Amino acid sequence: MSDRFAAFSSFAGTMPIAPAQCAPEHSRPIMHIHGRNDPIISYSNTWGWKAWDDVGRMMDIPSLVQYWRNKHECRSTDINEADGTTHFVYGHCKQNSRVEHHRIDGTGHTWPAEINGRSTHQVIWHFFEISLCERGIRHRSVHRNRGYDRADIVSDVGLNIVAQTPLGRRQLDANGIDNFGIKSQHRR
C-alpha cells in the first residue's frame, strides 16, 4: 500500500508483535492516536488476539510506535506535552517520512473530540497536509462540511485519501469525488 498512499493515520489500533508480512516498498509518514486508558486495545500491555489464534500477540502502543520508528530509521525526537496529551514526533527518517504519536491521558477506546483544543479530524487532516507538502503535492485548506472535515487538494498527481469519520469510511479519489458523492475542489 505504500505505493498508493502518501501517509497513514490510525486511531486506537495496533498490529501483531510478529507480523507475517510487513515490508513496505516506501517509507510513508505514520500518525497514531491512542488513549492511555483504552480497555479494549491496551496502551501499555501486549494482548492475545481472540478472534484468530494465528494472528498471535498484539503490540502495546509504545512498541508499535517504536516498531515504525525503527523501520523508518528515524533519527530525531520532539516531545510536546499539553492538556493531558503528549505528542511525539520522530523525524529525519528515511525517504522523508516521519512517525507521530498522540498519547491521550484519561481517554479510553473512544474518539476524542479534540486534541489540544483542535478537532481530532483537523489534527489528522493537518498531518496529511504536511505529508502532501513534503511529497511536493500542493494543497489549499481543510474545512468543515456536513459534519466532517474534508481537505480540498490541488495536486499534479493521482491521489487517494481514505479516512474513517463518525459518518463512516470516507475516500477521496483522484477525481476529487468522495464516497458520500461530494465533489471537492480538487484540480489537476
mmCIF file of C-alpha atoms in Angstrom:
data_model
loop_
_atom_site.group_PDB
_atom_site.id
_atom_site.type_symbol
_atom_site.label_atom_id
_atom_site.label_comp_id
_atom_site.label_asym_id
_atom_site.label_seq_id
_atom_site.Cartn_x
_atom_site.Cartn_y
_atom_site.Cartn_z
ATOM 1 C CA MET A 1 0.000 0.000 0.000
ATOM 2 C CA SER A 2 2.952 2.340 0.406
ATOM 3 C CA ASP A 3 2.951 2.880 -3.359
ATOM 4 C CA ARG A 4 -0.711 4.030 -3.255
ATOM 5 C CA PHE A 5 -0.845 6.277 -0.161
ATOM 6 C CA ALA A 6 1.144 9.370 0.783
ATOM 7 C CA ALA A 7 0.598 8.922 4.539
ATOM 8 C CA PHE A 8 -1.218 6.805 7.122
ATOM 9 C CA SER A 9 -3.113 7.702 10.276
ATOM 10 C CA SER A 10 -4.708 5.340 12.778
ATOM 11 C CA PHE A 11 -6.721 5.590 15.966
ATOM 12 C CA ALA A 12 -6.833 3.068 18.831
ATOM 13 C CA GLY A 13 -5.371 0.175 16.879
ATOM 14 C CA THR A 14 -2.242 -1.933 16.895
ATOM 15 C CA MET A 15 -0.624 -4.814 14.998
ATOM 16 C CA PRO A 16 0.844 -8.252 15.734
ATOM 17 C CA ILE A 17 4.151 -8.466 17.587
ATOM 18 C CA ALA A 18 5.446 -10.670 14.777
ATOM 19 C CA PRO A 19 3.643 -9.612 11.588
ATOM 20 C CA ALA A 20 3.666 -12.267 8.863
ATOM 21 C CA GLN A 21 4.363 -9.635 6.218
ATOM 22 C CA CYS A 22 5.451 -6.059 6.672
ATOM 23 C CA ALA A 23 7.939 -4.928 4.075
ATOM 24 C CA PRO A 24 6.604 -1.677 2.623
ATOM 25 C CA GLU A 25 8.327 -0.564 -0.567
ATOM 26 C CA HIS A 26 8.322 3.092 0.583
ATOM 27 C CA SER A 27 8.523 4.726 3.988
ATOM 28 C CA ARG A 28 5.450 6.895 4.458
ATOM 29 C CA PRO A 29 4.558 9.245 7.310
ATOM 30 C CA ILE A 30 2.536 7.483 10.006
ATOM 31 C CA MET A 31 0.481 9.003 12.818
ATOM 32 C CA HIS A 32 -1.186 7.052 15.606
ATOM 33 C CA ILE A 33 -3.636 8.419 18.206
ATOM 34 C CA HIS A 34 -4.354 6.336 21.306
ATOM 35 C CA GLY A 35 -5.860 6.811 24.777
ATOM 36 C CA ARG A 36 -3.800 5.567 27.714
ATOM 37 C CA ASN A 37 -6.889 4.159 29.440
ATOM 38 C CA ASP A 38 -8.070 2.046 26.495
ATOM 39 C CA PRO A 39 -9.689 -1.123 27.957
ATOM 40 C CA ILE A 40 -10.046 -2.810 24.536
ATOM 41 C CA ILE A 41 -6.637 -2.293 22.916
ATOM 42 C CA SER A 42 -4.294 -1.835 25.830
ATOM 43 C CA TYR A 43 -1.886 1.065 25.653
ATOM 44 C CA SER A 44 0.775 -0.472 27.903
ATOM 45 C CA ASN A 45 0.386 -4.249 27.586
ATOM 46 C CA THR A 46 0.602 -6.837 24.823
ATOM 47 C CA TRP A 47 -2.519 -8.967 24.447
ATOM 48 C CA GLY A 48 -3.739 -12.071 22.633
ATOM 49 C CA TRP A 49 -5.987 -11.707 19.594
ATOM 50 C CA LYS A 50 -9.051 -13.792 20.438
ATOM 51 C CA ALA A 51 -10.732 -13.987 17.040
ATOM 52 C CA TRP A 52 -7.850 -15.640 15.163
ATOM 53 C CA ASP A 53 -5.255 -17.676 17.029
ATOM 54 C CA ASP A 54 -2.807 -17.500 14.121
ATOM 55 C CA VAL A 55 -2.505 -13.693 14.495
ATOM 56 C CA GLY A 56 -0.721 -14.118 17.823
ATOM 57 C CA ARG A 57 0.005 -11.478 20.448
ATOM 58 C CA MET A 58 -0.587 -7.831 19.650
ATOM 59 C CA MET A 59 1.846 -4.986 20.347
ATOM 60 C CA ASP A 60 1.417 -2.495 23.147
ATOM 61 C CA ILE A 61 1.344 1.062 21.770
ATOM 62 C CA PRO A 62 4.859 2.198 22.780
ATOM 63 C CA SER A 63 6.199 -0.921 20.984
ATOM 64 C CA LEU A 64 4.027 -0.173 17.946
ATOM 65 C CA VAL A 65 5.441 3.350 17.685
ATOM 66 C CA GLN A 66 8.976 2.053 18.247
ATOM 67 C CA TYR A 67 8.462 -0.579 15.505
ATOM 68 C CA TRP A 68 7.704 2.135 12.932
ATOM 69 C CA ARG A 69 10.487 4.415 14.241
ATOM 70 C CA ASN A 70 12.960 1.580 13.691
ATOM 71 C CA LYS A 71 11.505 0.584 10.307
ATOM 72 C CA HIS A 72 11.694 4.215 9.098
ATOM 73 C CA GLU A 73 15.141 4.725 10.684
ATOM 74 C CA CYS A 74 14.077 7.951 12.444
ATOM 75 C CA ARG A 75 16.967 9.964 13.890
ATOM 76 C CA SER A 76 15.296 12.804 15.829
ATOM 77 C CA THR A 77 12.714 13.088 18.587
ATOM 78 C CA ASP A 78 10.472 16.004 19.562
ATOM 79 C CA ILE A 79 8.063 15.664 22.504
ATOM 80 C CA ASN A 80 5.396 18.223 23.412
ATOM 81 C CA GLU A 81 3.041 17.931 26.390
ATOM 82 C CA ALA A 82 -0.151 19.956 26.849
ATOM 83 C CA ASP A 83 -3.616 19.470 28.322
ATOM 84 C CA GLY A 84 -3.246 15.756 29.105
ATOM 85 C CA THR A 85 -1.812 14.924 25.690
ATOM 86 C CA THR A 86 1.738 14.055 24.743
ATOM 87 C CA HIS A 87 2.651 14.499 21.076
ATOM 88 C CA PHE A 88 5.717 12.550 19.969
ATOM 89 C CA VAL A 89 7.273 13.414 16.601
ATOM 90 C CA TYR A 90 10.072 11.220 15.301
ATOM 91 C CA GLY A 91 11.683 12.852 12.301
ATOM 92 C CA HIS A 92 14.661 12.769 9.980
ATOM 93 C CA CYS A 93 13.529 9.334 8.819
ATOM 94 C CA LYS A 94 14.413 7.613 5.570
ATOM 95 C CA GLN A 95 12.587 8.733 2.417
ATOM 96 C CA ASN A 96 11.459 11.965 4.112
ATOM 97 C CA SER A 97 8.943 10.147 6.304
ATOM 98 C CA ARG A 98 8.181 10.615 9.997
ATOM 99 C CA VAL A 99 6.316 8.876 12.807
ATOM 100 C CA GLU A 100 3.926 10.806 15.060
ATOM 101 C CA HIS A 101 2.011 9.653 18.098
ATOM 102 C CA HIS A 102 -0.615 11.433 20.184
ATOM 103 C CA ARG A 103 -0.885 9.793 23.619
ATOM 104 C CA ILE A 104 -4.062 10.983 25.331
ATOM 105 C CA ASP A 105 -4.327 10.676 29.117
ATOM 106 C CA GLY A 106 -7.725 9.910 30.631
ATOM 107 C CA THR A 107 -9.165 8.604 27.345
ATOM 108 C CA GLY A 108 -10.238 5.045 26.627
ATOM 109 C CA HIS A 109 -11.338 3.453 23.373
ATOM 110 C CA THR A 110 -13.450 6.442 22.351
ATOM 111 C CA TRP A 111 -12.844 9.047 19.675
ATOM 112 C CA PRO A 112 -11.566 12.240 21.315
ATOM 113 C CA ALA A 113 -13.495 15.295 20.156
ATOM 114 C CA GLU A 114 -10.319 17.379 20.409
ATOM 115 C CA ILE A 115 -6.585 17.057 20.795
ATOM 116 C CA ASN A 116 -5.065 20.123 22.455
ATOM 117 C CA GLY A 117 -8.096 22.269 21.630
ATOM 118 C CA ARG A 118 -8.248 21.244 17.985
ATOM 119 C CA SER A 119 -10.745 18.880 16.360
ATOM 120 C CA THR A 120 -9.246 15.398 16.084
ATOM 121 C CA HIS A 121 -10.321 15.370 12.444
ATOM 122 C CA GLN A 122 -8.418 18.617 11.892
ATOM 123 C CA VAL A 123 -5.318 17.139 13.562
ATOM 124 C CA ILE A 124 -5.427 14.192 11.165
ATOM 125 C CA TRP A 125 -6.050 16.318 8.059
ATOM 126 C CA HIS A 126 -3.246 18.679 9.099
ATOM 127 C CA PHE A 127 -0.940 15.662 9.336
ATOM 128 C CA PHE A 128 -1.997 14.672 5.806
ATOM 129 C CA GLU A 129 -1.478 18.236 4.557
ATOM 130 C CA ILE A 130 2.078 18.298 5.885
ATOM 131 C CA SER A 131 2.727 14.891 4.343
ATOM 132 C CA LEU A 132 1.402 16.083 0.973
ATOM 133 C CA CYS A 133 3.611 19.195 1.077
ATOM 134 C CA GLU A 134 6.664 17.100 1.870
ATOM 135 C CA ARG A 135 5.907 14.993 -1.208
ATOM 136 C CA GLY A 136 5.585 18.085 -3.411
ATOM 137 C CA ILE A 137 1.796 17.880 -3.649
ATOM 138 C CA ARG A 138 0.218 21.309 -3.273
ATOM 139 C CA HIS A 139 -2.963 21.684 -1.254
ATOM 140 C CA ARG A 140 -5.253 24.516 -0.239
ATOM 141 C CA SER A 141 -7.113 24.069 3.020
ATOM 142 C CA VAL A 142 -9.089 21.932 5.398
ATOM 143 C CA HIS A 143 -12.630 22.943 6.362
ATOM 144 C CA ARG A 144 -15.828 21.560 7.873
ATOM 145 C CA ASN A 145 -18.557 20.231 5.579
ATOM 146 C CA ARG A 146 -21.693 18.289 6.549
ATOM 147 C CA GLY A 147 -20.319 17.431 9.986
ATOM 148 C CA TYR A 148 -16.962 16.001 8.939
ATOM 149 C CA ASP A 149 -13.644 17.500 7.978
ATOM 150 C CA ARG A 150 -12.542 17.499 4.405
ATOM 151 C CA ALA A 151 -9.454 18.574 2.517
ATOM 152 C CA ASP A 152 -9.503 20.449 -0.756
ATOM 153 C CA ILE A 153 -6.432 19.259 -2.610
ATOM 154 C CA VAL A 154 -4.623 20.856 -5.518
ATOM 155 C CA SER A 155 -2.467 18.139 -6.992
ATOM 156 C CA ASP A 156 -0.423 17.315 -10.068
ATOM 157 C CA VAL A 157 -0.510 13.586 -9.325
ATOM 158 C CA GLY A 158 -3.175 10.976 -8.689
ATOM 159 C CA LEU A 159 -4.228 10.994 -5.061
ATOM 160 C CA ASN A 160 -6.144 8.590 -2.887
ATOM 161 C CA ILE A 161 -7.151 9.737 0.607
ATOM 162 C CA VAL A 162 -9.090 7.454 2.953
ATOM 163 C CA ALA A 163 -10.376 8.495 6.376
ATOM 164 C CA GLN A 164 -12.632 6.895 8.950
ATOM 165 C CA THR A 165 -15.026 9.574 10.216
ATOM 166 C CA PRO A 166 -18.001 9.468 12.607
ATOM 167 C CA LEU A 167 -20.138 9.149 9.464
ATOM 168 C CA GLY A 168 -18.160 6.136 8.276
ATOM 169 C CA ARG A 169 -15.278 5.449 5.912
ATOM 170 C CA ARG A 170 -14.593 8.354 3.589
ATOM 171 C CA GLN A 171 -12.488 8.028 0.472
ATOM 172 C CA LEU A 172 -11.470 10.881 -1.793
ATOM 173 C CA ASP A 173 -10.368 9.650 -5.194
ATOM 174 C CA ALA A 174 -8.048 11.252 -7.756
ATOM 175 C CA ASN A 175 -11.054 12.942 -9.383
ATOM 176 C CA GLY A 176 -11.938 14.674 -6.138
ATOM 177 C CA ILE A 177 -15.192 12.804 -5.535
ATOM 178 C CA ASP A 178 -15.699 11.132 -2.191
ATOM 179 C CA ASN A 179 -17.802 8.093 -1.423
ATOM 180 C CA PHE A 180 -20.506 10.400 0.009
ATOM 181 C CA GLY A 181 -20.880 11.822 -3.513
ATOM 182 C CA ILE A 182 -19.393 15.211 -2.674
ATOM 183 C CA LYS A 183 -17.096 16.799 -5.249
ATOM 184 C CA SER A 184 -14.064 18.505 -3.749
ATOM 185 C CA GLN A 185 -12.254 21.451 -5.277
ATOM 186 C CA HIS A 186 -9.554 19.083 -6.491
ATOM 187 C CA ARG A 187 -7.837 20.337 -9.635
ATOM 188 C CA ARG A 188 -5.103 18.941 -11.828
#
